[in-house]
């Protein structure tokens, strides 16, 4: 019997009965009060100027009302120029972000753009911590990261002149998508965050798979991650969803290089050749579109999680986006309607935050976007994302609590004031 992958939701309040059943279709979303803007200018400084004017309007002094600016940018921008321009324009307001494999803008999917969100100080206190040298990261570093974030948060909350009706905190991780460190980092951070929900995305570089970056303190950094701890007066819901059913087709990894995320053998056969046979495409060239259409999943803790394939190598081995090891049983999955999956999730999120979200900050796997293109659904999904106030980026992998996953849409829905 096929198993439909469900939506996972962690809320800022105890789950309501409305969350457990379908809510009526939401009414059109009101004008969002969290500022967001996008620029398609090719020049880095022009794009930064567009973003600043879009977030702050005709009054540059409005930037002083922002707690932080979060940006997602195409990897084609001159990073030195972009970082410098953003720092000059926003002054003391922190700007953090990452490079992408595509952006989610107020108008839906885009490529080659710069998109940003402003978080007003009236409703948010945000602490950030950069984690450098991911290739040397150890679990023992996680408590230090959390201590720094908690100290920043406590100082900021104590310094507020106005009362802050605290609805809780969530953590958002942006991490170098070529570091291969996501599993260790997210597991270690989740273990110390305890009841604070965590989600995130792996930075991209437009499918070049060369170098990816996070932006922090006026510079782009590689081999690094940025963790944001967001405390807010608004209701919020952290979520994860996929749109697959698991089939009866199973295969065993019989040869692997876990450090490099490479599978050399499946069922004691060359991995690429055996994967193609299992999905009914024996002899066909394996492309990213095929990997997007026929993902493989593993069962962990009673739930299925996607382990997406990045590419097939010359020796017929397969490189994965996630860690993989010998002995793991992989199940072939197939997609169901991704747009209906999104709409169902949005109905549940709206019920939980008390109406259509003011903002959905989302990390959407690049393989989902490729699948939508293949199924000629990209324009439909793009319109749906815009309608539901989704802003974010296409990632090389997604994080949800302790898990690093693929072909997943994860994020946080933030309610209106």
JSON list of N, CA and C in Angstrom, two decimals, residues 30 43 76-77 85 135 179 189 213 233 246 257 297 319 325 349:
[
{"chain": "A", "resi": 30, "resn": "UNK", "atom": "N", "xyz": [-4.35, 39.67, 2.79]},
{"chain": "A", "resi": 30, "resn": "UNK", "atom": "CA", "xyz": [-4.28, 41.13, 2.81]},
{"chain": "A", "resi": 30, "resn": "UNK", "atom": "C", "xyz": [-2.88, 41.59, 2.45]},
{"chain": "A", "resi": 43, "resn": "UNK", "atom": "N", "xyz": [23.61, 44.46, -12.26]},
{"chain": "A", "resi": 43, "resn": "UNK", "atom": "CA", "xyz": [24.70, 45.07, -11.52]},
{"chain": "A", "resi": 43, "resn": "UNK", "atom": "C", "xyz": [24.43, 44.97, -10.02]},
{"chain": "A", "resi": 76, "resn": "UNK", "atom": "N", "xyz": [25.43, 34.89, -9.51]},
{"chain": "A", "resi": 76, "resn": "UNK", "atom": "CA", "xyz": [26.11, 35.63, -10.59]},
{"chain": "A", "resi": 76, "resn": "UNK", "atom": "C", "xyz": [26.57, 37.01, -10.14]},
{"chain": "A", "resi": 77, "resn": "UNK", "atom": "N", "xyz": [26.04, 37.52, -9.02]},
{"chain": "A", "resi": 77, "resn": "UNK", "atom": "CA", "xyz": [26.42, 38.85, -8.58]},
{"chain": "A", "resi": 77, "resn": "UNK", "atom": "C", "xyz": [27.88, 38.88, -8.12]},
{"chain": "A", "resi": 85, "resn": "UNK", "atom": "N", "xyz": [27.71, 47.13, -0.93]},
{"chain": "A", "resi": 85, "resn": "UNK", "atom": "CA", "xyz": [26.59, 48.03, -1.21]},
{"chain": "A", "resi": 85, "resn": "UNK", "atom": "C", "xyz": [25.48, 47.85, -0.18]},
{"chain": "A", "resi": 135, "resn": "UNK", "atom": "N", "xyz": [34.38, 22.29, 7.79]},
{"chain": "A", "resi": 135, "resn": "UNK", "atom": "CA", "xyz": [35.11, 21.03, 7.59]},
{"chain": "A", "resi": 135, "resn": "UNK", "atom": "C", "xyz": [35.75, 20.55, 8.89]},
{"chain": "A", "resi": 179, "resn": "UNK", "atom": "N", "xyz": [29.40, 21.99, 1.42]},
{"chain": "A", "resi": 179, "resn": "UNK", "atom": "CA", "xyz": [30.26, 21.65, 2.55]},
{"chain": "A", "resi": 179, "resn": "UNK", "atom": "C", "xyz": [30.18, 20.18, 2.95]},
{"chain": "A", "resi": 189, "resn": "UNK", "atom": "N", "xyz": [23.08, 21.10, 16.38]},
{"chain": "A", "resi": 189, "resn": "UNK", "atom": "CA", "xyz": [22.34, 22.29, 16.79]},
{"chain": "A", "resi": 189, "resn": "UNK", "atom": "C", "xyz": [20.97, 21.93, 17.37]},
{"chain": "A", "resi": 213, "resn": "UNK", "atom": "N", "xyz": [27.81, 30.29, -0.79]},
{"chain": "A", "resi": 213, "resn": "UNK", "atom": "CA", "xyz": [28.21, 31.27, 0.21]},
{"chain": "A", "resi": 213, "resn": "UNK", "atom": "C", "xyz": [27.04, 31.68, 1.11]},
{"chain": "A", "resi": 233, "resn": "UNK", "atom": "N", "xyz": [6.81, 38.58, 18.39]},
{"chain": "A", "resi": 233, "resn": "UNK", "atom": "CA", "xyz": [5.51, 38.84, 19.00]},
{"chain": "A", "resi": 233, "resn": "UNK", "atom": "C", "xyz": [4.39, 38.23, 18.17]},
{"chain": "A", "resi": 246, "resn": "UNK", "atom": "N", "xyz": [5.51, 6.30, -1.50]},
{"chain": "A", "resi": 246, "resn": "UNK", "atom": "CA", "xyz": [6.55, 5.28, -1.57]},
{"chain": "A", "resi": 246, "resn": "UNK", "atom": "C", "xyz": [6.01, 4.06, -2.32]},
{"chain": "A", "resi": 257, "resn": "UNK", "atom": "N", "xyz": [30.79, 5.56, -0.39]},
{"chain": "A", "resi": 257, "resn": "UNK", "atom": "CA", "xyz": [31.81, 6.41, 0.22]},
{"chain": "A", "resi": 257, "resn": "UNK", "atom": "C", "xyz": [31.05, 7.51, 0.95]},
{"chain": "A", "resi": 297, "resn": "UNK", "atom": "N", "xyz": [13.94, 7.23, -1.15]},
{"chain": "A", "resi": 297, "resn": "UNK", "atom": "CA", "xyz": [13.68, 7.64, 0.23]},
{"chain": "A", "resi": 297, "resn": "UNK", "atom": "C", "xyz": [14.19, 6.57, 1.18]},
{"chain": "A", "resi": 319, "resn": "UNK", "atom": "N", "xyz": [26.32, 10.39, -7.04]},
{"chain": "A", "resi": 319, "resn": "UNK", "atom": "CA", "xyz": [26.58, 11.35, -5.97]},
{"chain": "A", "resi": 319, "resn": "UNK", "atom": "C", "xyz": [25.25, 11.86, -5.45]},
{"chain": "A", "resi": 325, "resn": "UNK", "atom": "N", "xyz": [25.03, 5.59, 3.24]},
{"chain": "A", "resi": 325, "resn": "UNK", "atom": "CA", "xyz": [25.98, 4.61, 3.76]},
{"chain": "A", "resi": 325, "resn": "UNK", "atom": "C", "xyz": [25.62, 3.22, 3.29]},
{"chain": "A", "resi": 349, "resn": "UNK", "atom": "N", "xyz": [-1.71, 25.83, 7.73]},
{"chain": "A", "resi": 349, "resn": "UNK", "atom": "CA", "xyz": [-0.90, 26.89, 8.33]},
{"chain": "A", "resi": 349, "resn": "UNK", "atom": "C", "xyz": [-1.77, 28.09, 8.68]}
]
